Amino acid sequence: MTSFKPFRAAALVPKALVAIVLVASGSAFAQSITMASTTSTEQSGLFGYLLPEFKKATGLDTKVVALGTGQALDMARRGDADVLFVHDQAAEEKFVADGWGVKRYPVMYNDFILIGPRNDPVGTKGKDIVQALQKLSAANGGFISRGDKSGTHAAELRYWKLAGADATKGSGYKECGCGMGPALNIAASSGAYVLADRGTWLNFKNRADLAILVEGDTRLFNQYGVMVVNPAKHPHVKAQDAQKFVDWVVSPAGQTAIASYKIGGEQLFFPNAAP
């Protein structure tokens, strides 16, 4: 009998250690979620303000991967994110309808603006984004498109289509395949026009001679939504913790945090979660 004791002890110790490691690693793993979001929410500085408030409320850390909305949706379809925070409502609704997301919640809005050289050589200044793009197309004006399947890029393409210039944007039209900040940098260095979200613009420091030229058109409305990735598609998704973020960001506490984020006294995003 004694000959079996060392064997049993040796067998039990690894099992105990494995159990401890699994519990510890599982606990640590559960303390964070991965969010696929847009470059505008990150480059506007919103997450640097918002996510510490979420951690105070829940104890959860959030790893943000900032991409264009199209790329963020693709990342979630692969199961590489737990929650989405993006701004292309039509694409978001299709994402949920196709079973990739559990439910879409409206969270906040701001607006798009047309940025360009202060002296506005093409004469775009005003409140009509469609007329401005028609002028840019006719004049072959320099225009930097993100070209990255982001929410901003999708909106820009809709406006070109409304302008009847989706196939003839002019020789000055260039795609950078980049985020909002880099697109603004290119426009600043080349004296070109660019469609931007107001939040990133307000946080953008390298403006050079750029200024807001078109704003106030109701078609420039920019809605953001949030969704938990469907665990039925990817069982490893931390759906419960992701739902904690959704519940918090649409709650009075989360909505107040969004409203209180300002730069130079100017509010960047306006909460509008459904009551």
PDB file of N, CA and C in Angstrom, residues 186-247:
ATOM      1  N   ILE A 186      -3.057  64.633 -43.592  1.00  0.00           N
ATOM      2  CA  ILE A 186      -2.778  64.725 -45.023  1.00  0.00           C
ATOM      3  C   ILE A 186      -3.447  65.963 -45.614  1.00  0.00           C
ATOM      4  N   ALA A 187      -4.699  66.197 -45.217  1.00  0.00           N
ATOM      5  CA  ALA A 187      -5.408  67.380 -45.711  1.00  0.00           C
ATOM      6  C   ALA A 187      -4.705  68.661 -45.272  1.00  0.00           C
ATOM      7  N   ALA A 188      -4.216  68.667 -44.033  1.00  0.00           N
ATOM      8  CA  ALA A 188      -3.528  69.860 -43.517  1.00  0.00           C
ATOM      9  C   ALA A 188      -2.241  70.119 -44.275  1.00  0.00           C
ATOM     10  N   SER A 189      -1.511  69.063 -44.599  1.00  0.00           N
ATOM     11  CA  SER A 189      -0.213  69.246 -45.263  1.00  0.00           C
ATOM     12  C   SER A 189      -0.351  69.526 -46.756  1.00  0.00           C
ATOM     13  N   SER A 190      -1.497  69.143 -47.341  1.00  0.00           N
ATOM     14  CA  SER A 190      -1.659  69.301 -48.793  1.00  0.00           C
ATOM     15  C   SER A 190      -2.678  70.364 -49.181  1.00  0.00           C
ATOM     16  N   GLY A 191      -3.324  70.982 -48.183  1.00  0.00           N
ATOM     17  CA  GLY A 191      -4.321  72.001 -48.486  1.00  0.00           C
ATOM     18  C   GLY A 191      -5.560  71.440 -49.151  1.00  0.00           C
ATOM     19  N   ALA A 192      -5.954  70.224 -48.751  1.00  0.00           N
ATOM     20  CA  ALA A 192      -7.100  69.553 -49.364  1.00  0.00           C
ATOM     21  C   ALA A 192      -8.320  69.612 -48.446  1.00  0.00           C
ATOM     22  N   TYR A 193      -9.436  69.209 -48.991  1.00  0.00           N
ATOM     23  CA  TYR A 193     -10.693  69.107 -48.242  1.00  0.00           C
ATOM     24  C   TYR A 193     -10.821  67.686 -47.692  1.00  0.00           C
ATOM     25  N   VAL A 194     -11.604  67.543 -46.612  1.00  0.00           N
ATOM     26  CA  VAL A 194     -11.804  66.220 -46.021  1.00  0.00           C
ATOM     27  C   VAL A 194     -13.082  66.239 -45.191  1.00  0.00           C
ATOM     28  N   LEU A 195     -13.828  65.137 -45.235  1.00  0.00           N
ATOM     29  CA  LEU A 195     -14.990  64.981 -44.364  1.00  0.00           C
ATOM     30  C   LEU A 195     -14.514  64.388 -43.045  1.00  0.00           C
ATOM     31  N   ALA A 196     -14.892  65.014 -41.930  1.00  0.00           N
ATOM     32  CA  ALA A 196     -14.445  64.550 -40.614  1.00  0.00           C
ATOM     33  C   ALA A 196     -15.613  64.509 -39.646  1.00  0.00           C
ATOM     34  N   ASP A 197     -15.465  63.744 -38.588  1.00  0.00           N
ATOM     35  CA  ASP A 197     -16.413  63.840 -37.486  1.00  0.00           C
ATOM     36  C   ASP A 197     -15.962  64.970 -36.576  1.00  0.00           C
ATOM     37  N   ARG A 198     -16.912  65.660 -35.994  1.00  0.00           N
ATOM     38  CA  ARG A 198     -16.581  66.848 -35.203  1.00  0.00           C
ATOM     39  C   ARG A 198     -15.713  66.509 -33.996  1.00  0.00           C
ATOM     40  N   GLY A 199     -15.941  65.345 -33.388  1.00  0.00           N
ATOM     41  CA  GLY A 199     -15.177  64.990 -32.196  1.00  0.00           C
ATOM     42  C   GLY A 199     -13.684  64.916 -32.462  1.00  0.00           C
ATOM     43  N   THR A 200     -13.291  64.232 -33.543  1.00  0.00           N
ATOM     44  CA  THR A 200     -11.868  64.131 -33.866  1.00  0.00           C
ATOM     45  C   THR A 200     -11.303  65.493 -34.236  1.00  0.00           C
ATOM     46  N   TRP A 201     -12.083  66.291 -34.960  1.00  0.00           N
ATOM     47  CA  TRP A 201     -11.626  67.626 -35.344  1.00  0.00           C
ATOM     48  C   TRP A 201     -11.333  68.488 -34.113  1.00  0.00           C
ATOM     49  N   LEU A 202     -12.205  68.461 -33.135  1.00  0.00           N
ATOM     50  CA  LEU A 202     -12.011  69.287 -31.943  1.00  0.00           C
ATOM     51  C   LEU A 202     -10.770  68.878 -31.159  1.00  0.00           C
ATOM     52  N   ASN A 203     -10.401  67.599 -31.264  1.00  0.00           N
ATOM     53  CA  ASN A 203      -9.221  67.114 -30.552  1.00  0.00           C
ATOM     54  C   ASN A 203      -7.972  67.138 -31.429  1.00  0.00           C
ATOM     55  N   PHE A 204      -8.085  67.614 -32.673  1.00  0.00           N
ATOM     56  CA  PHE A 204      -6.995  67.594 -33.635  1.00  0.00           C
ATOM     57  C   PHE A 204      -6.136  68.851 -33.467  1.00  0.00           C
ATOM     58  N   LYS A 205      -4.834  68.661 -33.309  1.00  0.00           N
ATOM     59  CA  LYS A 205      -3.952  69.795 -33.006  1.00  0.00           C
ATOM     60  C   LYS A 205      -3.222  70.352 -34.230  1.00  0.00           C
ATOM     61  N   ASN A 206      -3.025  69.534 -35.250  1.00  0.00           N
ATOM     62  CA  ASN A 206      -2.195  69.926 -36.389  1.00  0.00           C
ATOM     63  C   ASN A 206      -3.042  70.523 -37.516  1.00  0.00           C
ATOM     64  N   ARG A 207      -3.786  71.584 -37.228  1.00  0.00           N
ATOM     65  CA  ARG A 207      -4.787  72.088 -38.170  1.00  0.00           C
ATOM     66  C   ARG A 207      -4.198  72.894 -39.323  1.00  0.00           C
ATOM     67  N   ALA A 208      -3.013  73.457 -39.153  1.00  0.00           N
ATOM     68  CA  ALA A 208      -2.402  74.290 -40.201  1.00  0.00           C
ATOM     69  C   ALA A 208      -3.408  75.358 -40.630  1.00  0.00           C
ATOM     70  N   ASP A 209      -3.775  75.390 -41.918  1.00  0.00           N
ATOM     71  CA  ASP A 209      -4.701  76.406 -42.423  1.00  0.00           C
ATOM     72  C   ASP A 209      -6.119  75.865 -42.598  1.00  0.00           C
ATOM     73  N   LEU A 210      -6.413  74.719 -42.019  1.00  0.00           N
ATOM     74  CA  LEU A 210      -7.737  74.120 -42.176  1.00  0.00           C
ATOM     75  C   LEU A 210      -8.783  74.800 -41.300  1.00  0.00           C
ATOM     76  N   ALA A 211     -10.028  74.769 -41.778  1.00  0.00           N
ATOM     77  CA  ALA A 211     -11.149  75.330 -41.022  1.00  0.00           C
ATOM     78  C   ALA A 211     -12.422  74.574 -41.389  1.00  0.00           C
ATOM     79  N   ILE A 212     -13.446  74.689 -40.547  1.00  0.00           N
ATOM     80  CA  ILE A 212     -14.747  74.102 -40.871  1.00  0.00           C
ATOM     81  C   ILE A 212     -15.401  74.965 -41.947  1.00  0.00           C
ATOM     82  N   LEU A 213     -15.832  74.313 -43.034  1.00  0.00           N
ATOM     83  CA  LEU A 213     -16.450  75.037 -44.145  1.00  0.00           C
ATOM     84  C   LEU A 213     -17.930  74.701 -44.318  1.00  0.00           C
ATOM     85  N   VAL A 214     -18.295  73.457 -44.079  1.00  0.00           N
ATOM     86  CA  VAL A 214     -19.701  73.066 -44.193  1.00  0.00           C
ATOM     87  C   VAL A 214     -20.118  72.373 -42.905  1.00  0.00           C
ATOM     88  N   GLU A 215     -21.189  72.877 -42.296  1.00  0.00           N
ATOM     89  CA  GLU A 215     -21.759  72.264 -41.094  1.00  0.00           C
ATOM     90  C   GLU A 215     -23.225  72.652 -41.010  1.00  0.00           C
ATOM     91  N   GLY A 216     -23.975  71.912 -40.213  1.00  0.00           N
ATOM     92  CA  GLY A 216     -25.370  72.259 -39.981  1.00  0.00           C
ATOM     93  C   GLY A 216     -26.365  71.596 -40.908  1.00  0.00           C
ATOM     94  N   ASP A 217     -25.922  70.887 -41.933  1.00  0.00           N
ATOM     95  CA  ASP A 217     -26.818  70.140 -42.816  1.00  0.00           C
ATOM     96  C   ASP A 217     -27.350  68.939 -42.029  1.00  0.00           C
ATOM     97  N   THR A 218     -28.661  68.755 -42.014  1.00  0.00           N
ATOM     98  CA  THR A 218     -29.238  67.647 -41.236  1.00  0.00           C
ATOM     99  C   THR A 218     -28.735  66.289 -41.723  1.00  0.00           C
ATOM    100  N   ARG A 219     -28.278  66.233 -42.981  1.00  0.00           N
ATOM    101  CA  ARG A 219     -27.763  64.970 -43.518  1.00  0.00           C
ATOM    102  C   ARG A 219     -26.410  64.606 -42.909  1.00  0.00           C
ATOM    103  N   LEU A 220     -25.805  65.527 -42.175  1.00  0.00           N
ATOM    104  CA  LEU A 220     -24.496  65.283 -41.565  1.00  0.00           C
ATOM    105  C   LEU A 220     -24.597  64.673 -40.168  1.00  0.00           C
ATOM    106  N   PHE A 221     -25.820  64.328 -39.753  1.00  0.00           N
ATOM    107  CA  PHE A 221     -26.055  63.682 -38.456  1.00  0.00           C
ATOM    108  C   PHE A 221     -25.257  62.388 -38.372  1.00  0.00           C
ATOM    109  N   ASN A 222     -24.645  62.126 -37.224  1.00  0.00           N
ATOM    110  CA  ASN A 222     -23.726  60.990 -37.054  1.00  0.00           C
ATOM    111  C   ASN A 222     -24.070  60.224 -35.777  1.00  0.00           C
ATOM    112  N   GLN A 223     -24.797  59.118 -35.944  1.00  0.00           N
ATOM    113  CA  GLN A 223     -25.274  58.313 -34.810  1.00  0.00           C
ATOM    114  C   GLN A 223     -24.316  57.175 -34.488  1.00  0.00           C
ATOM    115  N   TYR A 224     -24.101  56.931 -33.196  1.00  0.00           N
ATOM    116  CA  TYR A 224     -23.270  55.819 -32.724  1.00  0.00           C
ATOM    117  C   TYR A 224     -24.146  54.770 -32.040  1.00  0.00           C
ATOM    118  N   GLY A 225     -23.752  53.496 -32.219  1.00  0.00           N
ATOM    119  CA  GLY A 225     -24.466  52.407 -31.577  1.00  0.00           C
ATOM    120  C   GLY A 225     -23.506  51.436 -30.906  1.00  0.00           C
ATOM    121  N   VAL A 226     -24.032  50.620 -29.994  1.00  0.00           N
ATOM    122  CA  VAL A 226     -23.211  49.641 -29.276  1.00  0.00           C
ATOM    123  C   VAL A 226     -23.921  48.295 -29.296  1.00  0.00           C
ATOM    124  N   MET A 227     -23.137  47.221 -29.430  1.00  0.00           N
ATOM    125  CA  MET A 227     -23.696  45.865 -29.546  1.00  0.00           C
ATOM    126  C   MET A 227     -22.761  44.853 -28.897  1.00  0.00           C
ATOM    127  N   VAL A 228     -23.340  43.871 -28.231  1.00  0.00           N
ATOM    128  CA  VAL A 228     -22.585  42.714 -27.745  1.00  0.00           C
ATOM    129  C   VAL A 228     -22.499  41.706 -28.877  1.00  0.00           C
ATOM    130  N   VAL A 229     -21.316  41.143 -29.085  1.00  0.00           N
ATOM    131  CA  VAL A 229     -21.140  40.093 -30.098  1.00  0.00           C
ATOM    132  C   VAL A 229     -21.880  38.838 -29.626  1.00  0.00           C
ATOM    133  N   ASN A 230     -22.554  38.191 -30.538  1.00  0.00           N
ATOM    134  CA  ASN A 230     -23.423  37.064 -30.204  1.00  0.00           C
ATOM    135  C   ASN A 230     -22.605  35.836 -29.785  1.00  0.00           C
ATOM    136  N   PRO A 231     -22.734  35.395 -28.517  1.00  0.00           N
ATOM    137  CA  PRO A 231     -21.983  34.213 -28.071  1.00  0.00           C
ATOM    138  C   PRO A 231     -22.470  32.923 -28.738  1.00  0.00           C
ATOM    139  N   ALA A 232     -23.634  32.957 -29.369  1.00  0.00           N
ATOM    140  CA  ALA A 232     -24.093  31.774 -30.098  1.00  0.00           C
ATOM    141  C   ALA A 232     -23.211  31.526 -31.321  1.00  0.00           C
ATOM    142  N   LYS A 233     -22.607  32.591 -31.845  1.00  0.00           N
ATOM    143  CA  LYS A 233     -21.676  32.466 -32.967  1.00  0.00           C
ATOM    144  C   LYS A 233     -20.264  32.148 -32.477  1.00  0.00           C
ATOM    145  N   HIS A 234     -19.901  32.753 -31.355  1.00  0.00           N
ATOM    146  CA  HIS A 234     -18.554  32.570 -30.803  1.00  0.00           C
ATOM    147  C   HIS A 234     -18.681  32.363 -29.284  1.00  0.00           C
ATOM    148  N   PRO A 235     -18.727  31.115 -28.839  1.00  0.00           N
ATOM    149  CA  PRO A 235     -18.962  30.830 -27.420  1.00  0.00           C
ATOM    150  C   PRO A 235     -17.932  31.433 -26.470  1.00  0.00           C
ATOM    151  N   HIS A 236     -16.721  31.751 -26.966  1.00  0.00           N
ATOM    152  CA  HIS A 236     -15.700  32.299 -26.079  1.00  0.00           C
ATOM    153  C   HIS A 236     -15.921  33.782 -25.770  1.00  0.00           C
ATOM    154  N   VAL A 237     -16.834  34.430 -26.469  1.00  0.00           N
ATOM    155  CA  VAL A 237     -17.098  35.851 -26.242  1.00  0.00           C
ATOM    156  C   VAL A 237     -17.568  36.068 -24.808  1.00  0.00           C
ATOM    157  N   LYS A 238     -17.012  37.095 -24.163  1.00  0.00           N
ATOM    158  CA  LYS A 238     -17.382  37.403 -22.772  1.00  0.00           C
ATOM    159  C   LYS A 238     -18.642  38.272 -22.769  1.00  0.00           C
ATOM    160  N   ALA A 239     -19.747  37.627 -23.119  1.00  0.00           N
ATOM    161  CA  ALA A 239     -20.996  38.347 -23.350  1.00  0.00           C
ATOM    162  C   ALA A 239     -21.528  39.024 -22.088  1.00  0.00           C
ATOM    163  N   GLN A 240     -21.386  38.362 -20.941  1.00  0.00           N
ATOM    164  CA  GLN A 240     -21.918  38.943 -19.703  1.00  0.00           C
ATOM    165  C   GLN A 240     -21.172  40.210 -19.332  1.00  0.00           C
ATOM    166  N   ASP A 241     -19.846  40.165 -19.430  1.00  0.00           N
ATOM    167  CA  ASP A 241     -19.064  41.361 -19.113  1.00  0.00           C
ATOM    168  C   ASP A 241     -19.275  42.442 -20.175  1.00  0.00           C
ATOM    169  N   ALA A 242     -19.399  42.033 -21.439  1.00  0.00           N
ATOM    170  CA  ALA A 242     -19.666  43.002 -22.505  1.00  0.00           C
ATOM    171  C   ALA A 242     -21.011  43.687 -22.275  1.00  0.00           C
ATOM    172  N   GLN A 243     -21.987  42.911 -21.818  1.00  0.00           N
ATOM    173  CA  GLN A 243     -23.302  43.497 -21.544  1.00  0.00           C
ATOM    174  C   GLN A 243     -23.235  44.507 -20.405  1.00  0.00           C
ATOM    175  N   LYS A 244     -22.299  44.305 -19.487  1.00  0.00           N
ATOM    176  CA  LYS A 244     -22.117  45.282 -18.404  1.00  0.00           C
ATOM    177  C   LYS A 244     -21.708  46.639 -18.966  1.00  0.00           C
ATOM    178  N   PHE A 245     -20.849  46.607 -20.011  1.00  0.00           N
ATOM    179  CA  PHE A 245     -20.482  47.879 -20.642  1.00  0.00           C
ATOM    180  C   PHE A 245     -21.690  48.513 -21.319  1.00  0.00           C
ATOM    181  N   VAL A 246     -22.444  47.705 -22.067  1.00  0.00           N
ATOM    182  CA  VAL A 246     -23.633  48.227 -22.742  1.00  0.00           C
ATOM    183  C   VAL A 246     -24.597  48.834 -21.734  1.00  0.00           C
ATOM    184  N   ASP A 247     -24.874  48.085 -20.663  1.00  0.00           N
ATOM    185  CA  ASP A 247     -25.821  48.563 -19.652  1.00  0.00           C
ATOM    186  C   ASP A 247     -25.334  49.860 -19.014  1.00  0.00           C
TER     187      ASP A 247
END
